[in-house]
Amino acid sequence: MEYITGFHAIEEAIRAGNISGKLYLSRTGGRHQKIEQEARKASIKSLKSSDEEIQRLSGAEDHRGIMLAIESRNTGNQNITLKTFLKNFNEDKGIVLILDGITDPHNYGAILRSADQFGIALVIIPARRSVKDSEIIGKTSAGAREFVSVAVENLSRAVDMLKESGFWVYAADMDGTPSYNLNLKGRTAIIMGSEGAGVSKILTDKSDGIISIPACGHVDSFNVSVAAGILMYEAVRQNSL
């Protein structure tokens, strides 16, 4: 069972139309009634509840008196394999984001939100050393995870498959080539590493180049979700020229 709180995250999960579950309500405000109507249209049953029960189930104190309990996801293309993605991807340009060791759910949710905004074709995460807290992801992504295609893969093998399919792969590191000096047009994959360890050596060695963000501040580096957003924007910008 997966529990989501937060008005916007619940609304986007319902609008995506790929879930079955129940909507718990302990309050009767206008926003609550609107979401309850959307849930009814999506054949999601609403249950009267209490603040205490919602907090006990979700673990969230700031739940606003509403919670969506997801029993199952009819995932469609939101969770696919890389093999399936590559088989069906016929575009001559597109951006894939690879997340190597991103374990903070706040960062992951923020990255998914940017990936949705920039139209990223696919996000790839590893089965191990990856983010777990779906409640925080749902809130931080503001529902974007319902619309972003995600593949869980062995990252080393994924890089090989992408390169075989015509993708140029770049690992992010502050000592790399400035993003504006790299040709990111066409099929491009960008690897983002954790803030502590960065991109693993095996993935760096497999990459076609190292990409960095030009900066002149006094701190060491950008937060990984901010860095991912900047690099996604640059790739999108170049492909729109």
PDB file of C-alpha atoms in Angstrom:
ATOM      1  CA  MET A   1       0.000   0.000   0.000  1.00  0.00           C
ATOM      2  CA  GLU A   2       1.236   3.502  -0.869  1.00  0.00           C
ATOM      3  CA  TYR A   3      -0.039   6.590   0.933  1.00  0.00           C
ATOM      4  CA  ILE A   4      -0.034  10.095  -0.571  1.00  0.00           C
ATOM      5  CA  THR A   5      -0.946  13.336   1.189  1.00  0.00           C
ATOM      6  CA  GLY A   6      -0.904  16.873  -0.145  1.00  0.00           C
ATOM      7  CA  PHE A   7      -3.628  18.337  -2.341  1.00  0.00           C
ATOM      8  CA  HIS A   8      -1.620  18.717  -5.535  1.00  0.00           C
ATOM      9  CA  ALA A   9       0.071  15.334  -5.365  1.00  0.00           C
ATOM     10  CA  ILE A  10      -3.275  13.602  -4.819  1.00  0.00           C
ATOM     11  CA  GLU A  11      -4.929  15.528  -7.652  1.00  0.00           C
ATOM     12  CA  GLU A  12      -2.183  14.617 -10.119  1.00  0.00           C
ATOM     13  CA  ALA A  13      -2.221  10.954  -9.061  1.00  0.00           C
ATOM     14  CA  ILE A  14      -5.972  10.794  -9.696  1.00  0.00           C
ATOM     15  CA  ARG A  15      -5.774  12.685 -12.997  1.00  0.00           C
ATOM     16  CA  ALA A  16      -3.107  10.313 -14.277  1.00  0.00           C
ATOM     17  CA  GLY A  17      -5.814   7.657 -14.278  1.00  0.00           C
ATOM     18  CA  ASN A  18      -3.523   4.711 -13.592  1.00  0.00           C
ATOM     19  CA  ILE A  19      -4.328   3.810  -9.996  1.00  0.00           C
ATOM     20  CA  SER A  20      -6.843   1.988  -7.854  1.00  0.00           C
ATOM     21  CA  GLY A  21      -7.310   2.723  -4.173  1.00  0.00           C
ATOM     22  CA  LYS A  22      -9.267   4.740  -1.626  1.00  0.00           C
ATOM     23  CA  LEU A  23      -9.485   8.418  -0.696  1.00  0.00           C
ATOM     24  CA  TYR A  24      -9.553   9.148   3.050  1.00  0.00           C
ATOM     25  CA  LEU A  25     -11.168  12.409   4.178  1.00  0.00           C
ATOM     26  CA  SER A  26     -11.313  13.875   7.676  1.00  0.00           C
ATOM     27  CA  ARG A  27     -12.325  17.406   6.660  1.00  0.00           C
ATOM     28  CA  THR A  28     -14.879  18.964   4.300  1.00  0.00           C
ATOM     29  CA  GLY A  29     -13.306  22.070   2.763  1.00  0.00           C
ATOM     30  CA  GLY A  30     -13.797  23.192  -0.815  1.00  0.00           C
ATOM     31  CA  ARG A  31     -10.552  21.613  -2.028  1.00  0.00           C
ATOM     32  CA  HIS A  32     -11.489  18.363  -0.295  1.00  0.00           C
ATOM     33  CA  GLN A  33     -14.852  18.280  -2.048  1.00  0.00           C
ATOM     34  CA  LYS A  34     -13.300  18.999  -5.434  1.00  0.00           C
ATOM     35  CA  ILE A  35     -10.809  16.139  -5.042  1.00  0.00           C
ATOM     36  CA  GLU A  36     -13.568  13.833  -3.828  1.00  0.00           C
ATOM     37  CA  GLN A  37     -15.508  14.578  -7.023  1.00  0.00           C
ATOM     38  CA  GLU A  38     -12.448  13.797  -9.145  1.00  0.00           C
ATOM     39  CA  ALA A  39     -11.947  10.575  -7.222  1.00  0.00           C
ATOM     40  CA  ARG A  40     -15.548   9.563  -7.857  1.00  0.00           C
ATOM     41  CA  LYS A  41     -15.103  10.113 -11.601  1.00  0.00           C
ATOM     42  CA  ALA A  42     -12.007   7.896 -11.464  1.00  0.00           C
ATOM     43  CA  SER A  43     -13.960   5.160  -9.610  1.00  0.00           C
ATOM     44  CA  ILE A  44     -11.940   5.700  -6.441  1.00  0.00           C
ATOM     45  CA  LYS A  45     -14.011   5.153  -3.305  1.00  0.00           C
ATOM     46  CA  SER A  46     -14.022   7.896  -0.647  1.00  0.00           C
ATOM     47  CA  LEU A  47     -14.015   7.054   3.064  1.00  0.00           C
ATOM     48  CA  LYS A  48     -14.763   9.294   6.043  1.00  0.00           C
ATOM     49  CA  SER A  49     -11.845   9.196   8.422  1.00  0.00           C
ATOM     50  CA  SER A  50     -10.172  11.096  11.245  1.00  0.00           C
ATOM     51  CA  ASP A  51      -7.034  13.188  11.431  1.00  0.00           C
ATOM     52  CA  GLU A  52      -5.537  10.603  13.781  1.00  0.00           C
ATOM     53  CA  GLU A  53      -6.160   7.685  11.417  1.00  0.00           C
ATOM     54  CA  ILE A  54      -4.723   9.530   8.415  1.00  0.00           C
ATOM     55  CA  GLN A  55      -1.608  10.451  10.411  1.00  0.00           C
ATOM     56  CA  ARG A  56      -1.238   6.865  11.671  1.00  0.00           C
ATOM     57  CA  LEU A  57      -1.459   5.389   8.181  1.00  0.00           C
ATOM     58  CA  SER A  58       0.562   7.972   6.273  1.00  0.00           C
ATOM     59  CA  GLY A  59       3.005   9.058   8.951  1.00  0.00           C
ATOM     60  CA  ALA A  60       2.415  12.659   7.832  1.00  0.00           C
ATOM     61  CA  GLU A  61       1.533  15.321  10.374  1.00  0.00           C
ATOM     62  CA  ASP A  62       0.693  18.021   7.820  1.00  0.00           C
ATOM     63  CA  HIS A  63      -1.821  15.923   5.858  1.00  0.00           C
ATOM     64  CA  ARG A  64      -4.554  18.607   5.528  1.00  0.00           C
ATOM     65  CA  GLY A  65      -7.230  16.043   6.340  1.00  0.00           C
ATOM     66  CA  ILE A  66      -6.904  14.084   3.115  1.00  0.00           C
ATOM     67  CA  MET A  67      -4.962  11.007   2.011  1.00  0.00           C
ATOM     68  CA  LEU A  68      -4.940   8.797  -1.062  1.00  0.00           C
ATOM     69  CA  ALA A  69      -4.206   5.131  -0.357  1.00  0.00           C
ATOM     70  CA  ILE A  70      -2.974   3.515  -3.574  1.00  0.00           C
ATOM     71  CA  GLU A  71      -3.556  -0.227  -3.700  1.00  0.00           C
ATOM     72  CA  SER A  72      -2.172  -0.794  -7.183  1.00  0.00           C
ATOM     73  CA  ARG A  73      -0.852   1.112 -10.177  1.00  0.00           C
ATOM     74  CA  ASN A  74      -1.758   0.302 -13.747  1.00  0.00           C
ATOM     75  CA  THR A  75       1.606   1.691 -14.696  1.00  0.00           C
ATOM     76  CA  GLY A  76       1.239   2.066 -18.462  1.00  0.00           C
ATOM     77  CA  ASN A  77       4.450   3.696 -19.690  1.00  0.00           C
ATOM     78  CA  GLN A  78       5.384   5.307 -16.363  1.00  0.00           C
ATOM     79  CA  ASN A  79       7.441   2.273 -15.356  1.00  0.00           C
ATOM     80  CA  ILE A  80       9.019   0.482 -18.294  1.00  0.00           C
ATOM     81  CA  THR A  81      12.182  -1.365 -19.179  1.00  0.00           C
ATOM     82  CA  LEU A  82      14.966   0.304 -21.104  1.00  0.00           C
ATOM     83  CA  LYS A  83      14.702  -2.440 -23.713  1.00  0.00           C
ATOM     84  CA  THR A  84      11.046  -1.578 -24.316  1.00  0.00           C
ATOM     85  CA  PHE A  85      11.803   2.131 -24.387  1.00  0.00           C
ATOM     86  CA  LEU A  86      14.552   1.752 -26.990  1.00  0.00           C
ATOM     87  CA  LYS A  87      12.430  -0.570 -29.102  1.00  0.00           C
ATOM     88  CA  ASN A  88       9.659   2.030 -29.314  1.00  0.00           C
ATOM     89  CA  PHE A  89      11.792   5.185 -29.411  1.00  0.00           C
ATOM     90  CA  ASN A  90      11.981   6.338 -33.008  1.00  0.00           C
ATOM     91  CA  GLU A  91      13.023   9.956 -32.492  1.00  0.00           C
ATOM     92  CA  ASP A  92      16.371  11.280 -33.735  1.00  0.00           C
ATOM     93  CA  LYS A  93      16.669  13.389 -30.595  1.00  0.00           C
ATOM     94  CA  GLY A  94      15.691  12.913 -26.991  1.00  0.00           C
ATOM     95  CA  ILE A  95      17.116  13.253 -23.491  1.00  0.00           C
ATOM     96  CA  VAL A  96      17.578  10.430 -20.999  1.00  0.00           C
ATOM     97  CA  LEU A  97      18.563  11.094 -17.399  1.00  0.00           C
ATOM     98  CA  ILE A  98      20.465   8.459 -15.402  1.00  0.00           C
ATOM     99  CA  LEU A  99      20.501   8.777 -11.606  1.00  0.00           C
ATOM    100  CA  ASP A 100      23.441   7.062  -9.950  1.00  0.00           C
ATOM    101  CA  GLY A 101      22.996   6.690  -6.190  1.00  0.00           C
ATOM    102  CA  ILE A 102      20.410   9.430  -5.633  1.00  0.00           C
ATOM    103  CA  THR A 103      18.942   8.298  -2.297  1.00  0.00           C
ATOM    104  CA  ASP A 104      17.364  11.506  -0.983  1.00  0.00           C
ATOM    105  CA  PRO A 105      13.619  11.422  -1.838  1.00  0.00           C
ATOM    106  CA  HIS A 106      13.439  15.230  -1.828  1.00  0.00           C
ATOM    107  CA  ASN A 107      16.119  15.434  -4.520  1.00  0.00           C
ATOM    108  CA  TYR A 108      14.547  12.625  -6.522  1.00  0.00           C
ATOM    109  CA  GLY A 109      11.106  14.222  -6.391  1.00  0.00           C
ATOM    110  CA  ALA A 110      12.518  17.589  -7.476  1.00  0.00           C
ATOM    111  CA  ILE A 111      14.399  15.936 -10.360  1.00  0.00           C
ATOM    112  CA  LEU A 112      11.210  14.212 -11.538  1.00  0.00           C
ATOM    113  CA  ARG A 113       9.400  17.549 -11.442  1.00  0.00           C
ATOM    114  CA  SER A 114      12.058  19.107 -13.689  1.00  0.00           C
ATOM    115  CA  ALA A 115      12.087  16.025 -15.934  1.00  0.00           C
ATOM    116  CA  ASP A 116       8.357  16.439 -16.490  1.00  0.00           C
ATOM    117  CA  GLN A 117       8.706  20.149 -17.260  1.00  0.00           C
ATOM    118  CA  PHE A 118      11.544  19.604 -19.750  1.00  0.00           C
ATOM    119  CA  GLY A 119       9.936  16.625 -21.468  1.00  0.00           C
ATOM    120  CA  ILE A 120      12.689  14.145 -20.585  1.00  0.00           C
ATOM    121  CA  ALA A 121      12.135  10.923 -22.507  1.00  0.00           C
ATOM    122  CA  LEU A 122      13.205   8.567 -19.722  1.00  0.00           C
ATOM    123  CA  VAL A 123      14.690   8.552 -16.232  1.00  0.00           C
ATOM    124  CA  ILE A 124      16.791   5.526 -15.293  1.00  0.00           C
ATOM    125  CA  ILE A 125      17.460   4.522 -11.697  1.00  0.00           C
ATOM    126  CA  PRO A 126      19.246   1.493 -10.216  1.00  0.00           C
ATOM    127  CA  ALA A 127      17.450  -1.239  -8.323  1.00  0.00           C
ATOM    128  CA  ARG A 128      19.941  -0.813  -5.471  1.00  0.00           C
ATOM    129  CA  ARG A 129      21.301   2.391  -3.877  1.00  0.00           C
ATOM    130  CA  SER A 130      18.247   4.335  -4.956  1.00  0.00           C
ATOM    131  CA  VAL A 131      15.474   6.347  -3.388  1.00  0.00           C
ATOM    132  CA  LYS A 132      12.698   4.618  -1.426  1.00  0.00           C
ATOM    133  CA  ASP A 133      10.345   7.036   0.364  1.00  0.00           C
ATOM    134  CA  SER A 134       7.346   7.262  -1.969  1.00  0.00           C
ATOM    135  CA  GLU A 135       5.420   9.634   0.341  1.00  0.00           C
ATOM    136  CA  ILE A 136       8.101  12.347   0.169  1.00  0.00           C
ATOM    137  CA  ILE A 137       8.655  11.732  -3.554  1.00  0.00           C
ATOM    138  CA  GLY A 138       4.960  12.256  -4.216  1.00  0.00           C
ATOM    139  CA  LYS A 139       4.926  15.557  -2.368  1.00  0.00           C
ATOM    140  CA  THR A 140       8.222  16.893  -3.710  1.00  0.00           C
ATOM    141  CA  SER A 141       7.490  15.999  -7.315  1.00  0.00           C
ATOM    142  CA  ALA A 142       4.050  17.646  -7.004  1.00  0.00           C
ATOM    143  CA  GLY A 143       2.535  14.738  -8.935  1.00  0.00           C
ATOM    144  CA  ALA A 144       5.103  14.776 -11.730  1.00  0.00           C
ATOM    145  CA  ARG A 145       6.114  11.165 -11.088  1.00  0.00           C
ATOM    146  CA  GLU A 146       2.749  10.099 -12.511  1.00  0.00           C
ATOM    147  CA  PHE A 147       3.848  11.392 -15.918  1.00  0.00           C
ATOM    148  CA  VAL A 148       7.577  10.666 -16.110  1.00  0.00           C
ATOM    149  CA  SER A 149       8.678   7.330 -17.561  1.00  0.00           C
ATOM    150  CA  VAL A 150      11.086   5.553 -15.206  1.00  0.00           C
ATOM    151  CA  ALA A 151      13.154   2.425 -15.844  1.00  0.00           C
ATOM    152  CA  VAL A 152      14.881   0.437 -13.085  1.00  0.00           C
ATOM    153  CA  GLU A 153      18.045  -1.035 -14.566  1.00  0.00           C
ATOM    154  CA  ASN A 154      21.626  -2.113 -14.043  1.00  0.00           C
ATOM    155  CA  LEU A 155      23.217   1.252 -14.842  1.00  0.00           C
ATOM    156  CA  SER A 156      26.384  -0.095 -16.440  1.00  0.00           C
ATOM    157  CA  ARG A 157      24.351  -2.245 -18.808  1.00  0.00           C
ATOM    158  CA  ALA A 158      21.954   0.653 -19.425  1.00  0.00           C
ATOM    159  CA  VAL A 159      24.806   2.902 -20.578  1.00  0.00           C
ATOM    160  CA  ASP A 160      25.971   0.212 -22.997  1.00  0.00           C
ATOM    161  CA  MET A 161      22.452  -0.182 -24.407  1.00  0.00           C
ATOM    162  CA  LEU A 162      22.003   3.556 -24.830  1.00  0.00           C
ATOM    163  CA  LYS A 163      25.318   3.938 -26.652  1.00  0.00           C
ATOM    164  CA  GLU A 164      24.452   1.035 -28.944  1.00  0.00           C
ATOM    165  CA  SER A 165      21.212   2.881 -29.761  1.00  0.00           C
ATOM    166  CA  GLY A 166      22.946   6.101 -30.769  1.00  0.00           C
ATOM    167  CA  PHE A 167      22.904   8.026 -27.496  1.00  0.00           C
ATOM    168  CA  TRP A 168      25.913  10.104 -26.461  1.00  0.00           C
ATOM    169  CA  VAL A 169      26.421   9.663 -22.720  1.00  0.00           C
ATOM    170  CA  TYR A 170      27.863  12.346 -20.438  1.00  0.00           C
ATOM    171  CA  ALA A 171      28.684  12.023 -16.736  1.00  0.00           C
ATOM    172  CA  ALA A 172      28.224  15.160 -14.637  1.00  0.00           C
ATOM    173  CA  ASP A 173      31.225  16.378 -12.663  1.00  0.00           C
ATOM    174  CA  MET A 174      32.395  19.875 -11.748  1.00  0.00           C
ATOM    175  CA  ASP A 175      35.783  19.234 -13.370  1.00  0.00           C
ATOM    176  CA  GLY A 176      34.246  18.418 -16.745  1.00  0.00           C
ATOM    177  CA  THR A 177      33.729  20.405 -19.933  1.00  0.00           C
ATOM    178  CA  PRO A 178      31.265  23.316 -19.566  1.00  0.00           C
ATOM    179  CA  SER A 179      27.853  22.245 -20.813  1.00  0.00           C
ATOM    180  CA  TYR A 180      27.669  24.986 -23.444  1.00  0.00           C
ATOM    181  CA  ASN A 181      30.877  23.701 -25.043  1.00  0.00           C
ATOM    182  CA  LEU A 182      29.421  20.227 -25.607  1.00  0.00           C
ATOM    183  CA  ASN A 183      27.101  19.243 -28.427  1.00  0.00           C
ATOM    184  CA  LEU A 184      24.012  17.947 -26.638  1.00  0.00           C
ATOM    185  CA  LYS A 185      21.834  17.796 -29.732  1.00  0.00           C
ATOM    186  CA  GLY A 186      20.304  14.536 -30.852  1.00  0.00           C
ATOM    187  CA  ARG A 187      20.140  11.510 -28.583  1.00  0.00           C
ATOM    188  CA  THR A 188      21.750  12.497 -25.280  1.00  0.00           C
ATOM    189  CA  ALA A 189      21.990  10.815 -21.881  1.00  0.00           C
ATOM    190  CA  ILE A 190      23.223  12.620 -18.770  1.00  0.00           C
ATOM    191  CA  ILE A 191      24.357  10.792 -15.632  1.00  0.00           C
ATOM    192  CA  MET A 192      23.872  12.536 -12.297  1.00  0.00           C
ATOM    193  CA  GLY A 193      25.690  11.172  -9.240  1.00  0.00           C
ATOM    194  CA  SER A 194      25.086  11.567  -5.528  1.00  0.00           C
ATOM    195  CA  GLU A 195      26.271  14.759  -3.876  1.00  0.00           C
ATOM    196  CA  GLY A 196      28.850  12.877  -1.844  1.00  0.00           C
ATOM    197  CA  ALA A 197      30.328  10.245  -4.145  1.00  0.00           C
ATOM    198  CA  GLY A 198      29.390  11.677  -7.540  1.00  0.00           C
ATOM    199  CA  VAL A 199      29.087   9.433 -10.582  1.00  0.00           C
ATOM    200  CA  SER A 200      30.704   6.023 -10.040  1.00  0.00           C
ATOM    201  CA  LYS A 201      34.000   5.356 -11.806  1.00  0.00           C
ATOM    202  CA  ILE A 202      32.620   2.514 -13.914  1.00  0.00           C
ATOM    203  CA  LEU A 203      29.962   4.816 -15.392  1.00  0.00           C
ATOM    204  CA  THR A 204      32.395   7.693 -15.815  1.00  0.00           C
ATOM    205  CA  ASP A 205      34.768   5.428 -17.724  1.00  0.00           C
ATOM    206  CA  LYS A 206      31.945   4.284 -20.014  1.00  0.00           C
ATOM    207  CA  SER A 207      30.814   7.850 -20.753  1.00  0.00           C
ATOM    208  CA  ASP A 208      31.629   9.739 -23.945  1.00  0.00           C
ATOM    209  CA  GLY A 209      32.574  12.821 -21.955  1.00  0.00           C
ATOM    210  CA  ILE A 210      32.343  14.692 -18.646  1.00  0.00           C
ATOM    211  CA  ILE A 211      29.904  17.583 -18.431  1.00  0.00           C
ATOM    212  CA  SER A 212      29.983  20.426 -15.919  1.00  0.00           C
ATOM    213  CA  ILE A 213      28.051  23.567 -15.050  1.00  0.00           C
ATOM    214  CA  PRO A 214      30.043  26.817 -15.272  1.00  0.00           C
ATOM    215  CA  ALA A 215      29.917  28.507 -11.860  1.00  0.00           C
ATOM    216  CA  CYS A 216      31.765  31.209  -9.962  1.00  0.00           C
ATOM    217  CA  GLY A 217      30.245  30.949  -6.482  1.00  0.00           C
ATOM    218  CA  HIS A 218      31.979  30.313  -3.175  1.00  0.00           C
ATOM    219  CA  VAL A 219      30.404  26.943  -2.319  1.00  0.00           C
ATOM    220  CA  ASP A 220      31.602  23.627  -3.704  1.00  0.00           C
ATOM    221  CA  SER A 221      28.733  22.678  -5.982  1.00  0.00           C
ATOM    222  CA  PHE A 222      25.027  22.837  -6.772  1.00  0.00           C
ATOM    223  CA  ASN A 223      22.481  20.647  -5.061  1.00  0.00           C
ATOM    224  CA  VAL A 224      22.045  17.592  -7.327  1.00  0.00           C
ATOM    225  CA  SER A 225      18.418  18.388  -8.168  1.00  0.00           C
ATOM    226  CA  VAL A 226      19.373  21.951  -9.127  1.00  0.00           C
ATOM    227  CA  ALA A 227      22.328  20.695 -11.180  1.00  0.00           C
ATOM    228  CA  ALA A 228      20.120  18.160 -12.958  1.00  0.00           C
ATOM    229  CA  GLY A 229      17.609  20.886 -13.820  1.00  0.00           C
ATOM    230  CA  ILE A 230      20.325  23.146 -15.254  1.00  0.00           C
ATOM    231  CA  LEU A 231      21.798  20.391 -17.420  1.00  0.00           C
ATOM    232  CA  MET A 232      18.363  19.258 -18.613  1.00  0.00           C
ATOM    233  CA  TYR A 233      17.580  22.829 -19.593  1.00  0.00           C
ATOM    234  CA  GLU A 234      20.829  23.187 -21.542  1.00  0.00           C
ATOM    235  CA  ALA A 235      20.176  19.967 -23.460  1.00  0.00           C
ATOM    236  CA  VAL A 236      16.618  21.056 -24.235  1.00  0.00           C
ATOM    237  CA  ARG A 237      17.825  24.522 -25.255  1.00  0.00           C
ATOM    238  CA  GLN A 238      20.365  23.130 -27.709  1.00  0.00           C
ATOM    239  CA  ASN A 239      17.823  20.752 -29.215  1.00  0.00           C
ATOM    240  CA  SER A 240      15.368  23.579 -29.771  1.00  0.00           C
ATOM    241  CA  LEU A 241      17.796  25.676 -31.843  1.00  0.00           C
TER     242      LEU A 241
END
